[in-house]
Amino acid sequence: MTNLDAAWANDWMHRASALLTEHRMELIDLDRAIGDGDHGENMARGFGFVVQRLDDNPPDDVAGVFKLVAQTLMSKVGGAAGPLYGTAFIRAAKAAEGDLDSAAVVAVCEAALEGIVVRGKATTGEKTMVDAWTPAIDAARTASEAGKGPAETFRAAADGASRGAEETIAMQATKGRASYLGERSVGHQDPGATSTAYLLSAAADAAEAAN
Ligand code: ADP
Ligand code: MG
C-alpha cells in the first residue's frame, strides 16, 4: 500500500507515452470514423514531449509532474484533447498534496474530471472522455472506501474507464466534432474516452510496479 510519489508520476507518464504510441493507429482510426483522425497523433506526440521534458528536468513532487504535463499538453497538443487533458492535469496538480494515498487518488481523478467539465461543458451520455472518467471515479471511490490501496484504486479506475469507453459505442455524440455526424456517430467508440482508459491503465501499471 505504498503511497504514490514523484517517481511513480514520472513512471506513469513514461508508460502513458509508450501505451499511447502503441495504440496510436487505433486512436487515429477511431477518430477517423467520427472525427478528423488526429487524436492518435495528438496524444502520442503530446506525451512524447511530456517525457522529453520530464527527462530534462524531473520535478520532485507529484504536483510538479502534473503541472509539467498540463503545460506541455496545453502548448503542444492541438485539437480539443490538448486543452481538455491540459485542464485536467492543472486541476489534478492543485489537488495533489505530497504523495498520494488511495483517497488522494480519488480526489485527484475527481479534480481532473472537474477540469474537463469546466473546459468542455459535457455531461455523461454525450460520447466524450467524460463517459470514461465518470465510471472510473465511481469505481475508484468504491475501491478506496473498501480500504484498497492506491494501486488497486487506480486499477479499479482504469477498468471503469475501459468499460465506460466501450459504452460510448452505443451513444450519439452531442459534444465535440463527432456531434456533427448526428446519428451516424452511433456504433463507434469515442477516441477520447479510449485514450482516457489507456492513460488510467498506465497509472495503474506504474502504481503496481511501485508496490
Ligand atoms: P478534435 O476533435 O479537435 O480533433 P481530438 O481528436 O484530439 O480533438 O479529441 C477528440 C476527443 O475529445 C473526443 O473523442 C472526445 O472524447 C473529446 N471531446 C471533444 N469535445 C469535448 C467536450 N466538449 N467535452 C469533453 N470531451 C470532449
Ligand atoms: Mg480529432
PDB file of N, CA and C in Angstrom, residues 11-104:
ATOM      1  N   ASP A  11       7.048   7.717 -13.825  1.00  0.00           N
ATOM      2  CA  ASP A  11       6.883   6.417 -14.488  1.00  0.00           C
ATOM      3  C   ASP A  11       5.531   6.340 -15.197  1.00  0.00           C
ATOM      4  N   TRP A  12       4.491   6.887 -14.568  1.00  0.00           N
ATOM      5  CA  TRP A  12       3.159   6.921 -15.189  1.00  0.00           C
ATOM      6  C   TRP A  12       3.271   7.568 -16.583  1.00  0.00           C
ATOM      7  N   MET A  13       3.907   8.715 -16.652  1.00  0.00           N
ATOM      8  CA  MET A  13       3.971   9.446 -17.916  1.00  0.00           C
ATOM      9  C   MET A  13       4.786   8.695 -18.974  1.00  0.00           C
ATOM     10  N   HIS A  14       5.852   8.017 -18.535  1.00  0.00           N
ATOM     11  CA  HIS A  14       6.628   7.215 -19.487  1.00  0.00           C
ATOM     12  C   HIS A  14       5.794   6.055 -20.024  1.00  0.00           C
ATOM     13  N   ARG A  15       5.033   5.407 -19.117  1.00  0.00           N
ATOM     14  CA  ARG A  15       4.177   4.301 -19.546  1.00  0.00           C
ATOM     15  C   ARG A  15       3.029   4.798 -20.423  1.00  0.00           C
ATOM     16  N   ALA A  16       2.482   5.974 -20.084  1.00  0.00           N
ATOM     17  CA  ALA A  16       1.398   6.551 -20.884  1.00  0.00           C
ATOM     18  C   ALA A  16       1.897   6.842 -22.297  1.00  0.00           C
ATOM     19  N   SER A  17       3.088   7.419 -22.378  1.00  0.00           N
ATOM     20  CA  SER A  17       3.656   7.730 -23.688  1.00  0.00           C
ATOM     21  C   SER A  17       3.830   6.452 -24.507  1.00  0.00           C
ATOM     22  N   ALA A  18       4.358   5.398 -23.874  1.00  0.00           N
ATOM     23  CA  ALA A  18       4.572   4.133 -24.589  1.00  0.00           C
ATOM     24  C   ALA A  18       3.234   3.522 -25.035  1.00  0.00           C
ATOM     25  N   LEU A  19       2.253   3.534 -24.131  1.00  0.00           N
ATOM     26  CA  LEU A  19       0.958   2.906 -24.435  1.00  0.00           C
ATOM     27  C   LEU A  19       0.206   3.679 -25.519  1.00  0.00           C
ATOM     28  N   LEU A  20       0.257   5.011 -25.445  1.00  0.00           N
ATOM     29  CA  LEU A  20      -0.441   5.820 -26.448  1.00  0.00           C
ATOM     30  C   LEU A  20       0.255   5.723 -27.801  1.00  0.00           C
ATOM     31  N   THR A  21       1.569   5.537 -27.777  1.00  0.00           N
ATOM     32  CA  THR A  21       2.298   5.343 -29.036  1.00  0.00           C
ATOM     33  C   THR A  21       1.943   3.979 -29.630  1.00  0.00           C
ATOM     34  N   GLU A  22       1.870   2.965 -28.753  1.00  0.00           N
ATOM     35  CA  GLU A  22       1.495   1.619 -29.204  1.00  0.00           C
ATOM     36  C   GLU A  22       0.093   1.635 -29.830  1.00  0.00           C
ATOM     37  N   HIS A  23      -0.815   2.435 -29.282  1.00  0.00           N
ATOM     38  CA  HIS A  23      -2.210   2.456 -29.763  1.00  0.00           C
ATOM     39  C   HIS A  23      -2.505   3.660 -30.656  1.00  0.00           C
ATOM     40  N   ARG A  24      -1.453   4.295 -31.150  1.00  0.00           N
ATOM     41  CA  ARG A  24      -1.604   5.496 -31.973  1.00  0.00           C
ATOM     42  C   ARG A  24      -2.536   5.252 -33.167  1.00  0.00           C
ATOM     43  N   MET A  25      -2.282   4.174 -33.891  1.00  0.00           N
ATOM     44  CA  MET A  25      -3.070   3.884 -35.107  1.00  0.00           C
ATOM     45  C   MET A  25      -4.531   3.597 -34.757  1.00  0.00           C
ATOM     46  N   GLU A  26      -4.739   2.862 -33.670  1.00  0.00           N
ATOM     47  CA  GLU A  26      -6.114   2.554 -33.241  1.00  0.00           C
ATOM     48  C   GLU A  26      -6.876   3.853 -32.927  1.00  0.00           C
ATOM     49  N   LEU A  27      -6.209   4.781 -32.221  1.00  0.00           N
ATOM     50  CA  LEU A  27      -6.868   6.044 -31.870  1.00  0.00           C
ATOM     51  C   LEU A  27      -7.108   6.904 -33.115  1.00  0.00           C
ATOM     52  N   ILE A  28      -6.164   6.826 -34.048  1.00  0.00           N
ATOM     53  CA  ILE A  28      -6.346   7.547 -35.320  1.00  0.00           C
ATOM     54  C   ILE A  28      -7.576   7.001 -36.048  1.00  0.00           C
ATOM     55  N   ASP A  29      -7.679   5.663 -36.113  1.00  0.00           N
ATOM     56  CA  ASP A  29      -8.806   5.043 -36.813  1.00  0.00           C
ATOM     57  C   ASP A  29     -10.140   5.373 -36.136  1.00  0.00           C
ATOM     58  N   LEU A  30     -10.156   5.349 -34.796  1.00  0.00           N
ATOM     59  CA  LEU A  30     -11.402   5.696 -34.083  1.00  0.00           C
ATOM     60  C   LEU A  30     -11.793   7.141 -34.397  1.00  0.00           C
ATOM     61  N   ASP A  31     -10.805   8.033 -34.416  1.00  0.00           N
ATOM     62  CA  ASP A  31     -11.098   9.443 -34.677  1.00  0.00           C
ATOM     63  C   ASP A  31     -11.426   9.686 -36.157  1.00  0.00           C
ATOM     64  N   ARG A  32     -10.876   8.840 -37.037  1.00  0.00           N
ATOM     65  CA  ARG A  32     -11.244   8.941 -38.458  1.00  0.00           C
ATOM     66  C   ARG A  32     -12.717   8.628 -38.656  1.00  0.00           C
ATOM     67  N   ALA A  33     -13.220   7.663 -37.873  1.00  0.00           N
ATOM     68  CA  ALA A  33     -14.608   7.220 -38.039  1.00  0.00           C
ATOM     69  C   ALA A  33     -15.603   8.312 -37.648  1.00  0.00           C
ATOM     70  N   ILE A  34     -15.303   9.079 -36.599  1.00  0.00           N
ATOM     71  CA  ILE A  34     -16.303  10.072 -36.140  1.00  0.00           C
ATOM     72  C   ILE A  34     -15.712  11.473 -35.973  1.00  0.00           C
ATOM     73  N   GLY A  35     -14.461  11.668 -36.383  1.00  0.00           N
ATOM     74  CA  GLY A  35     -13.845  12.994 -36.233  1.00  0.00           C
ATOM     75  C   GLY A  35     -12.926  13.287 -37.402  1.00  0.00           C
ATOM     76  N   ASP A  36     -11.743  13.824 -37.108  1.00  0.00           N
ATOM     77  CA  ASP A  36     -10.824  14.217 -38.180  1.00  0.00           C
ATOM     78  C   ASP A  36      -9.546  13.376 -38.207  1.00  0.00           C
ATOM     79  N   GLY A  37      -9.456  12.370 -37.342  1.00  0.00           N
ATOM     80  CA  GLY A  37      -8.338  11.425 -37.425  1.00  0.00           C
ATOM     81  C   GLY A  37      -7.039  11.863 -36.773  1.00  0.00           C
ATOM     82  N   ASP A  38      -7.077  12.936 -35.982  1.00  0.00           N
ATOM     83  CA  ASP A  38      -5.795  13.416 -35.422  1.00  0.00           C
ATOM     84  C   ASP A  38      -5.546  12.975 -33.976  1.00  0.00           C
ATOM     85  N   HIS A  39      -6.500  12.300 -33.350  1.00  0.00           N
ATOM     86  CA  HIS A  39      -6.375  12.066 -31.906  1.00  0.00           C
ATOM     87  C   HIS A  39      -5.165  11.203 -31.531  1.00  0.00           C
ATOM     88  N   GLY A  40      -4.908  10.155 -32.312  1.00  0.00           N
ATOM     89  CA  GLY A  40      -3.771   9.275 -32.004  1.00  0.00           C
ATOM     90  C   GLY A  40      -2.448  10.017 -32.109  1.00  0.00           C
ATOM     91  N   GLU A  41      -2.315  10.818 -33.153  1.00  0.00           N
ATOM     92  CA  GLU A  41      -1.096  11.605 -33.352  1.00  0.00           C
ATOM     93  C   GLU A  41      -0.959  12.670 -32.254  1.00  0.00           C
ATOM     94  N   ASN A  42      -2.074  13.354 -31.964  1.00  0.00           N
ATOM     95  CA  ASN A  42      -2.063  14.374 -30.901  1.00  0.00           C
ATOM     96  C   ASN A  42      -1.556  13.796 -29.581  1.00  0.00           C
ATOM     97  N   MET A  43      -2.091  12.649 -29.216  1.00  0.00           N
ATOM     98  CA  MET A  43      -1.764  12.065 -27.911  1.00  0.00           C
ATOM     99  C   MET A  43      -0.342  11.512 -27.893  1.00  0.00           C
ATOM    100  N   ALA A  44       0.032  10.777 -28.933  1.00  0.00           N
ATOM    101  CA  ALA A  44       1.379  10.189 -28.968  1.00  0.00           C
ATOM    102  C   ALA A  44       2.439  11.297 -28.985  1.00  0.00           C
ATOM    103  N   ARG A  45       2.231  12.316 -29.802  1.00  0.00           N
ATOM    104  CA  ARG A  45       3.183  13.432 -29.867  1.00  0.00           C
ATOM    105  C   ARG A  45       3.233  14.192 -28.547  1.00  0.00           C
ATOM    106  N   GLY A  46       2.060  14.498 -28.001  1.00  0.00           N
ATOM    107  CA  GLY A  46       1.969  15.280 -26.766  1.00  0.00           C
ATOM    108  C   GLY A  46       2.701  14.600 -25.625  1.00  0.00           C
ATOM    109  N   PHE A  47       2.450  13.312 -25.443  1.00  0.00           N
ATOM    110  CA  PHE A  47       3.103  12.605 -24.337  1.00  0.00           C
ATOM    111  C   PHE A  47       4.576  12.341 -24.637  1.00  0.00           C
ATOM    112  N   GLY A  48       4.937  12.326 -25.921  1.00  0.00           N
ATOM    113  CA  GLY A  48       6.355  12.271 -26.283  1.00  0.00           C
ATOM    114  C   GLY A  48       7.085  13.518 -25.770  1.00  0.00           C
ATOM    115  N   PHE A  49       6.466  14.688 -25.967  1.00  0.00           N
ATOM    116  CA  PHE A  49       7.048  15.934 -25.436  1.00  0.00           C
ATOM    117  C   PHE A  49       7.097  15.903 -23.915  1.00  0.00           C
ATOM    118  N   VAL A  50       6.039  15.357 -23.301  1.00  0.00           N
ATOM    119  CA  VAL A  50       5.986  15.285 -21.833  1.00  0.00           C
ATOM    120  C   VAL A  50       7.195  14.519 -21.296  1.00  0.00           C
ATOM    121  N   VAL A  51       7.473  13.337 -21.858  1.00  0.00           N
ATOM    122  CA  VAL A  51       8.579  12.544 -21.294  1.00  0.00           C
ATOM    123  C   VAL A  51       9.934  13.209 -21.579  1.00  0.00           C
ATOM    124  N   GLN A  52      10.043  13.855 -22.733  1.00  0.00           N
ATOM    125  CA  GLN A  52      11.290  14.595 -23.010  1.00  0.00           C
ATOM    126  C   GLN A  52      11.554  15.637 -21.936  1.00  0.00           C
ATOM    127  N   ARG A  53      10.508  16.415 -21.623  1.00  0.00           N
ATOM    128  CA  ARG A  53      10.660  17.483 -20.627  1.00  0.00           C
ATOM    129  C   ARG A  53      10.906  16.916 -19.238  1.00  0.00           C
ATOM    130  N   LEU A  54      10.241  15.799 -18.925  1.00  0.00           N
ATOM    131  CA  LEU A  54      10.454  15.163 -17.615  1.00  0.00           C
ATOM    132  C   LEU A  54      11.894  14.670 -17.492  1.00  0.00           C
ATOM    133  N   ASP A  55      12.414  14.099 -18.577  1.00  0.00           N
ATOM    134  CA  ASP A  55      13.785  13.583 -18.534  1.00  0.00           C
ATOM    135  C   ASP A  55      14.789  14.729 -18.384  1.00  0.00           C
ATOM    136  N   ASP A  56      14.495  15.871 -19.026  1.00  0.00           N
ATOM    137  CA  ASP A  56      15.394  17.022 -18.946  1.00  0.00           C
ATOM    138  C   ASP A  56      15.389  17.634 -17.554  1.00  0.00           C
ATOM    139  N   ASN A  57      14.210  17.625 -16.924  1.00  0.00           N
ATOM    140  CA  ASN A  57      14.021  18.416 -15.708  1.00  0.00           C
ATOM    141  C   ASN A  57      13.023  17.756 -14.763  1.00  0.00           C
ATOM    142  N   PRO A  58      13.378  16.623 -14.137  1.00  0.00           N
ATOM    143  CA  PRO A  58      12.383  15.889 -13.347  1.00  0.00           C
ATOM    144  C   PRO A  58      11.918  16.648 -12.095  1.00  0.00           C
ATOM    145  N   PRO A  59      10.619  16.964 -11.979  1.00  0.00           N
ATOM    146  CA  PRO A  59      10.103  17.636 -10.789  1.00  0.00           C
ATOM    147  C   PRO A  59      10.221  16.726  -9.568  1.00  0.00           C
ATOM    148  N   ASP A  60      10.257  17.325  -8.368  1.00  0.00           N
ATOM    149  CA  ASP A  60      10.481  16.477  -7.195  1.00  0.00           C
ATOM    150  C   ASP A  60       9.218  16.152  -6.418  1.00  0.00           C
ATOM    151  N   ASP A  61       8.053  16.534  -6.932  1.00  0.00           N
ATOM    152  CA  ASP A  61       6.827  16.025  -6.321  1.00  0.00           C
ATOM    153  C   ASP A  61       5.758  15.740  -7.381  1.00  0.00           C
ATOM    154  N   VAL A  62       4.711  15.028  -6.952  1.00  0.00           N
ATOM    155  CA  VAL A  62       3.652  14.607  -7.878  1.00  0.00           C
ATOM    156  C   VAL A  62       3.010  15.822  -8.540  1.00  0.00           C
ATOM    157  N   ALA A  63       2.716  16.843  -7.746  1.00  0.00           N
ATOM    158  CA  ALA A  63       2.067  18.045  -8.280  1.00  0.00           C
ATOM    159  C   ALA A  63       2.934  18.690  -9.365  1.00  0.00           C
ATOM    160  N   GLY A  64       4.246  18.685  -9.160  1.00  0.00           N
ATOM    161  CA  GLY A  64       5.167  19.258 -10.145  1.00  0.00           C
ATOM    162  C   GLY A  64       5.123  18.496 -11.464  1.00  0.00           C
ATOM    163  N   VAL A  65       5.034  17.175 -11.377  1.00  0.00           N
ATOM    164  CA  VAL A  65       4.919  16.367 -12.601  1.00  0.00           C
ATOM    165  C   VAL A  65       3.616  16.704 -13.326  1.00  0.00           C
ATOM    166  N   PHE A  66       2.515  16.759 -12.570  1.00  0.00           N
ATOM    167  CA  PHE A  66       1.215  17.054 -13.195  1.00  0.00           C
ATOM    168  C   PHE A  66       1.218  18.447 -13.841  1.00  0.00           C
ATOM    169  N   LYS A  67       1.871  19.399 -13.183  1.00  0.00           N
ATOM    170  CA  LYS A  67       1.933  20.764 -13.722  1.00  0.00           C
ATOM    171  C   LYS A  67       2.690  20.788 -15.054  1.00  0.00           C
ATOM    172  N   LEU A  68       3.798  20.057 -15.084  1.00  0.00           N
ATOM    173  CA  LEU A  68       4.589  19.972 -16.324  1.00  0.00           C
ATOM    174  C   LEU A  68       3.770  19.313 -17.440  1.00  0.00           C
ATOM    175  N   VAL A  69       3.013  18.280 -17.091  1.00  0.00           N
ATOM    176  CA  VAL A  69       2.161  17.601 -18.079  1.00  0.00           C
ATOM    177  C   VAL A  69       1.137  18.593 -18.623  1.00  0.00           C
ATOM    178  N   ALA A  70       0.500  19.332 -17.717  1.00  0.00           N
ATOM    179  CA  ALA A  70      -0.526  20.296 -18.110  1.00  0.00           C
ATOM    180  C   ALA A  70       0.042  21.332 -19.074  1.00  0.00           C
ATOM    181  N   GLN A  71       1.184  21.927 -18.696  1.00  0.00           N
ATOM    182  CA  GLN A  71       1.783  22.981 -19.532  1.00  0.00           C
ATOM    183  C   GLN A  71       2.160  22.432 -20.904  1.00  0.00           C
ATOM    184  N   THR A  72       2.698  21.214 -20.922  1.00  0.00           N
ATOM    185  CA  THR A  72       3.138  20.628 -22.185  1.00  0.00           C
ATOM    186  C   THR A  72       1.943  20.318 -23.086  1.00  0.00           C
ATOM    187  N   LEU A  73       0.895  19.703 -22.517  1.00  0.00           N
ATOM    188  CA  LEU A  73      -0.267  19.354 -23.346  1.00  0.00           C
ATOM    189  C   LEU A  73      -0.956  20.609 -23.860  1.00  0.00           C
ATOM    190  N   MET A  74      -1.036  21.638 -23.005  1.00  0.00           N
ATOM    191  CA  MET A  74      -1.665  22.904 -23.410  1.00  0.00           C
ATOM    192  C   MET A  74      -0.920  23.540 -24.579  1.00  0.00           C
ATOM    193  N   SER A  75       0.425  23.508 -24.513  1.00  0.00           N
ATOM    194  CA  SER A  75       1.187  24.248 -25.517  1.00  0.00           C
ATOM    195  C   SER A  75       1.493  23.413 -26.758  1.00  0.00           C
ATOM    196  N   LYS A  76       1.486  22.086 -26.633  1.00  0.00           N
ATOM    197  CA  LYS A  76       1.953  21.246 -27.743  1.00  0.00           C
ATOM    198  C   LYS A  76       0.864  20.444 -28.434  1.00  0.00           C
ATOM    199  N   VAL A  77      -0.295  20.280 -27.787  1.00  0.00           N
ATOM    200  CA  VAL A  77      -1.318  19.411 -28.375  1.00  0.00           C
ATOM    201  C   VAL A  77      -2.485  20.239 -28.895  1.00  0.00           C
ATOM    202  N   GLY A  78      -2.742  20.095 -30.181  1.00  0.00           N
ATOM    203  CA  GLY A  78      -3.851  20.820 -30.796  1.00  0.00           C
ATOM    204  C   GLY A  78      -5.161  20.089 -30.571  1.00  0.00           C
ATOM    205  N   GLY A  79      -6.191  20.532 -31.247  1.00  0.00           N
ATOM    206  CA  GLY A  79      -7.489  19.880 -31.156  1.00  0.00           C
ATOM    207  C   GLY A  79      -8.144  20.104 -29.811  1.00  0.00           C
ATOM    208  N   ALA A  80      -9.225  19.381 -29.601  1.00  0.00           N
ATOM    209  CA  ALA A  80      -9.970  19.514 -28.347  1.00  0.00           C
ATOM    210  C   ALA A  80      -9.200  18.886 -27.192  1.00  0.00           C
ATOM    211  N   ALA A  81      -8.521  17.788 -27.466  1.00  0.00           N
ATOM    212  CA  ALA A  81      -7.953  16.970 -26.392  1.00  0.00           C
ATOM    213  C   ALA A  81      -6.838  17.682 -25.624  1.00  0.00           C
ATOM    214  N   GLY A  82      -6.027  18.487 -26.300  1.00  0.00           N
ATOM    215  CA  GLY A  82      -4.916  19.172 -25.628  1.00  0.00           C
ATOM    216  C   GLY A  82      -5.402  20.034 -24.469  1.00  0.00           C
ATOM    217  N   PRO A  83      -6.274  21.004 -24.750  1.00  0.00           N
ATOM    218  CA  PRO A  83      -6.809  21.841 -23.665  1.00  0.00           C
ATOM    219  C   PRO A  83      -7.616  21.055 -22.627  1.00  0.00           C
ATOM    220  N   LEU A  84      -8.330  20.016 -23.059  1.00  0.00           N
ATOM    221  CA  LEU A  84      -9.138  19.244 -22.105  1.00  0.00           C
ATOM    222  C   LEU A  84      -8.238  18.471 -21.144  1.00  0.00           C
ATOM    223  N   TYR A  85      -7.281  17.703 -21.670  1.00  0.00           N
ATOM    224  CA  TYR A  85      -6.359  16.980 -20.789  1.00  0.00           C
ATOM    225  C   TYR A  85      -5.454  17.970 -20.041  1.00  0.00           C
ATOM    226  N   GLY A  86      -5.102  19.074 -20.688  1.00  0.00           N
ATOM    227  CA  GLY A  86      -4.278  20.094 -20.027  1.00  0.00           C
ATOM    228  C   GLY A  86      -4.980  20.634 -18.789  1.00  0.00           C
ATOM    229  N   THR A  87      -6.255  20.984 -18.927  1.00  0.00           N
ATOM    230  CA  THR A  87      -7.024  21.491 -17.792  1.00  0.00           C
ATOM    231  C   THR A  87      -7.173  20.412 -16.720  1.00  0.00           C
ATOM    232  N   ALA A  88      -7.360  19.168 -17.162  1.00  0.00           N
ATOM    233  CA  ALA A  88      -7.467  18.059 -16.210  1.00  0.00           C
ATOM    234  C   ALA A  88      -6.219  17.989 -15.339  1.00  0.00           C
ATOM    235  N   PHE A  89      -5.036  18.108 -15.954  1.00  0.00           N
ATOM    236  CA  PHE A  89      -3.793  17.990 -15.179  1.00  0.00           C
ATOM    237  C   PHE A  89      -3.501  19.245 -14.352  1.00  0.00           C
ATOM    238  N   ILE A  90      -3.978  20.416 -14.781  1.00  0.00           N
ATOM    239  CA  ILE A  90      -3.839  21.611 -13.932  1.00  0.00           C
ATOM    240  C   ILE A  90      -4.607  21.392 -12.628  1.00  0.00           C
ATOM    241  N   ARG A  91      -5.856  20.921 -12.768  1.00  0.00           N
ATOM    242  CA  ARG A  91      -6.693  20.663 -11.591  1.00  0.00           C
ATOM    243  C   ARG A  91      -6.106  19.548 -10.727  1.00  0.00           C
ATOM    244  N   ALA A  92      -5.603  18.498 -11.391  1.00  0.00           N
ATOM    245  CA  ALA A  92      -5.007  17.373 -10.649  1.00  0.00           C
ATOM    246  C   ALA A  92      -3.805  17.855  -9.845  1.00  0.00           C
ATOM    247  N   ALA A  93      -3.009  18.749 -10.447  1.00  0.00           N
ATOM    248  CA  ALA A  93      -1.826  19.286  -9.745  1.00  0.00           C
ATOM    249  C   ALA A  93      -2.251  20.054  -8.499  1.00  0.00           C
ATOM    250  N   LYS A  94      -3.332  20.834  -8.632  1.00  0.00           N
ATOM    251  CA  LYS A  94      -3.806  21.612  -7.475  1.00  0.00           C
ATOM    252  C   LYS A  94      -4.323  20.691  -6.376  1.00  0.00           C
ATOM    253  N   ALA A  95      -4.896  19.555  -6.766  1.00  0.00           N
ATOM    254  CA  ALA A  95      -5.478  18.628  -5.780  1.00  0.00           C
ATOM    255  C   ALA A  95      -4.424  17.751  -5.111  1.00  0.00           C
ATOM    256  N   ALA A  96      -3.254  17.627  -5.749  1.00  0.00           N
ATOM    257  CA  ALA A  96      -2.234  16.704  -5.232  1.00  0.00           C
ATOM    258  C   ALA A  96      -1.348  17.395  -4.207  1.00  0.00           C
ATOM    259  N   GLU A  97      -1.421  16.926  -2.962  1.00  0.00           N
ATOM    260  CA  GLU A  97      -0.530  17.448  -1.917  1.00  0.00           C
ATOM    261  C   GLU A  97       0.374  16.321  -1.456  1.00  0.00           C
ATOM    262  N   GLY A  98       1.655  16.416  -1.722  1.00  0.00           N
ATOM    263  CA  GLY A  98       2.576  15.348  -1.315  1.00  0.00           C
ATOM    264  C   GLY A  98       2.308  14.061  -2.073  1.00  0.00           C
ATOM    265  N   ASP A  99       2.622  12.922  -1.452  1.00  0.00           N
ATOM    266  CA  ASP A  99       2.395  11.631  -2.084  1.00  0.00           C
ATOM    267  C   ASP A  99       0.912  11.264  -1.961  1.00  0.00           C
ATOM    268  N   LEU A 100       0.459  10.370  -2.853  1.00  0.00           N
ATOM    269  CA  LEU A 100      -0.974  10.058  -2.917  1.00  0.00           C
ATOM    270  C   LEU A 100      -1.307   8.733  -2.238  1.00  0.00           C
ATOM    271  N   ASP A 101      -2.215   8.786  -1.253  1.00  0.00           N
ATOM    272  CA  ASP A 101      -2.813   7.550  -0.754  1.00  0.00           C
ATOM    273  C   ASP A 101      -4.085   7.311  -1.574  1.00  0.00           C
ATOM    274  N   SER A 102      -4.857   6.280  -1.237  1.00  0.00           N
ATOM    275  CA  SER A 102      -5.973   5.935  -2.126  1.00  0.00           C
ATOM    276  C   SER A 102      -7.055   7.020  -2.144  1.00  0.00           C
ATOM    277  N   ALA A 103      -7.291   7.681  -1.010  1.00  0.00           N
ATOM    278  CA  ALA A 103      -8.277   8.775  -1.004  1.00  0.00           C
ATOM    279  C   ALA A 103      -7.802   9.920  -1.894  1.00  0.00           C
ATOM    280  N   ALA A 104      -6.494  10.168  -1.892  1.00  0.00           N
ATOM    281  CA  ALA A 104      -5.942  11.233  -2.737  1.00  0.00           C
ATOM    282  C   ALA A 104      -6.016  10.851  -4.221  1.00  0.00           C
TER     283      ALA A 104
END
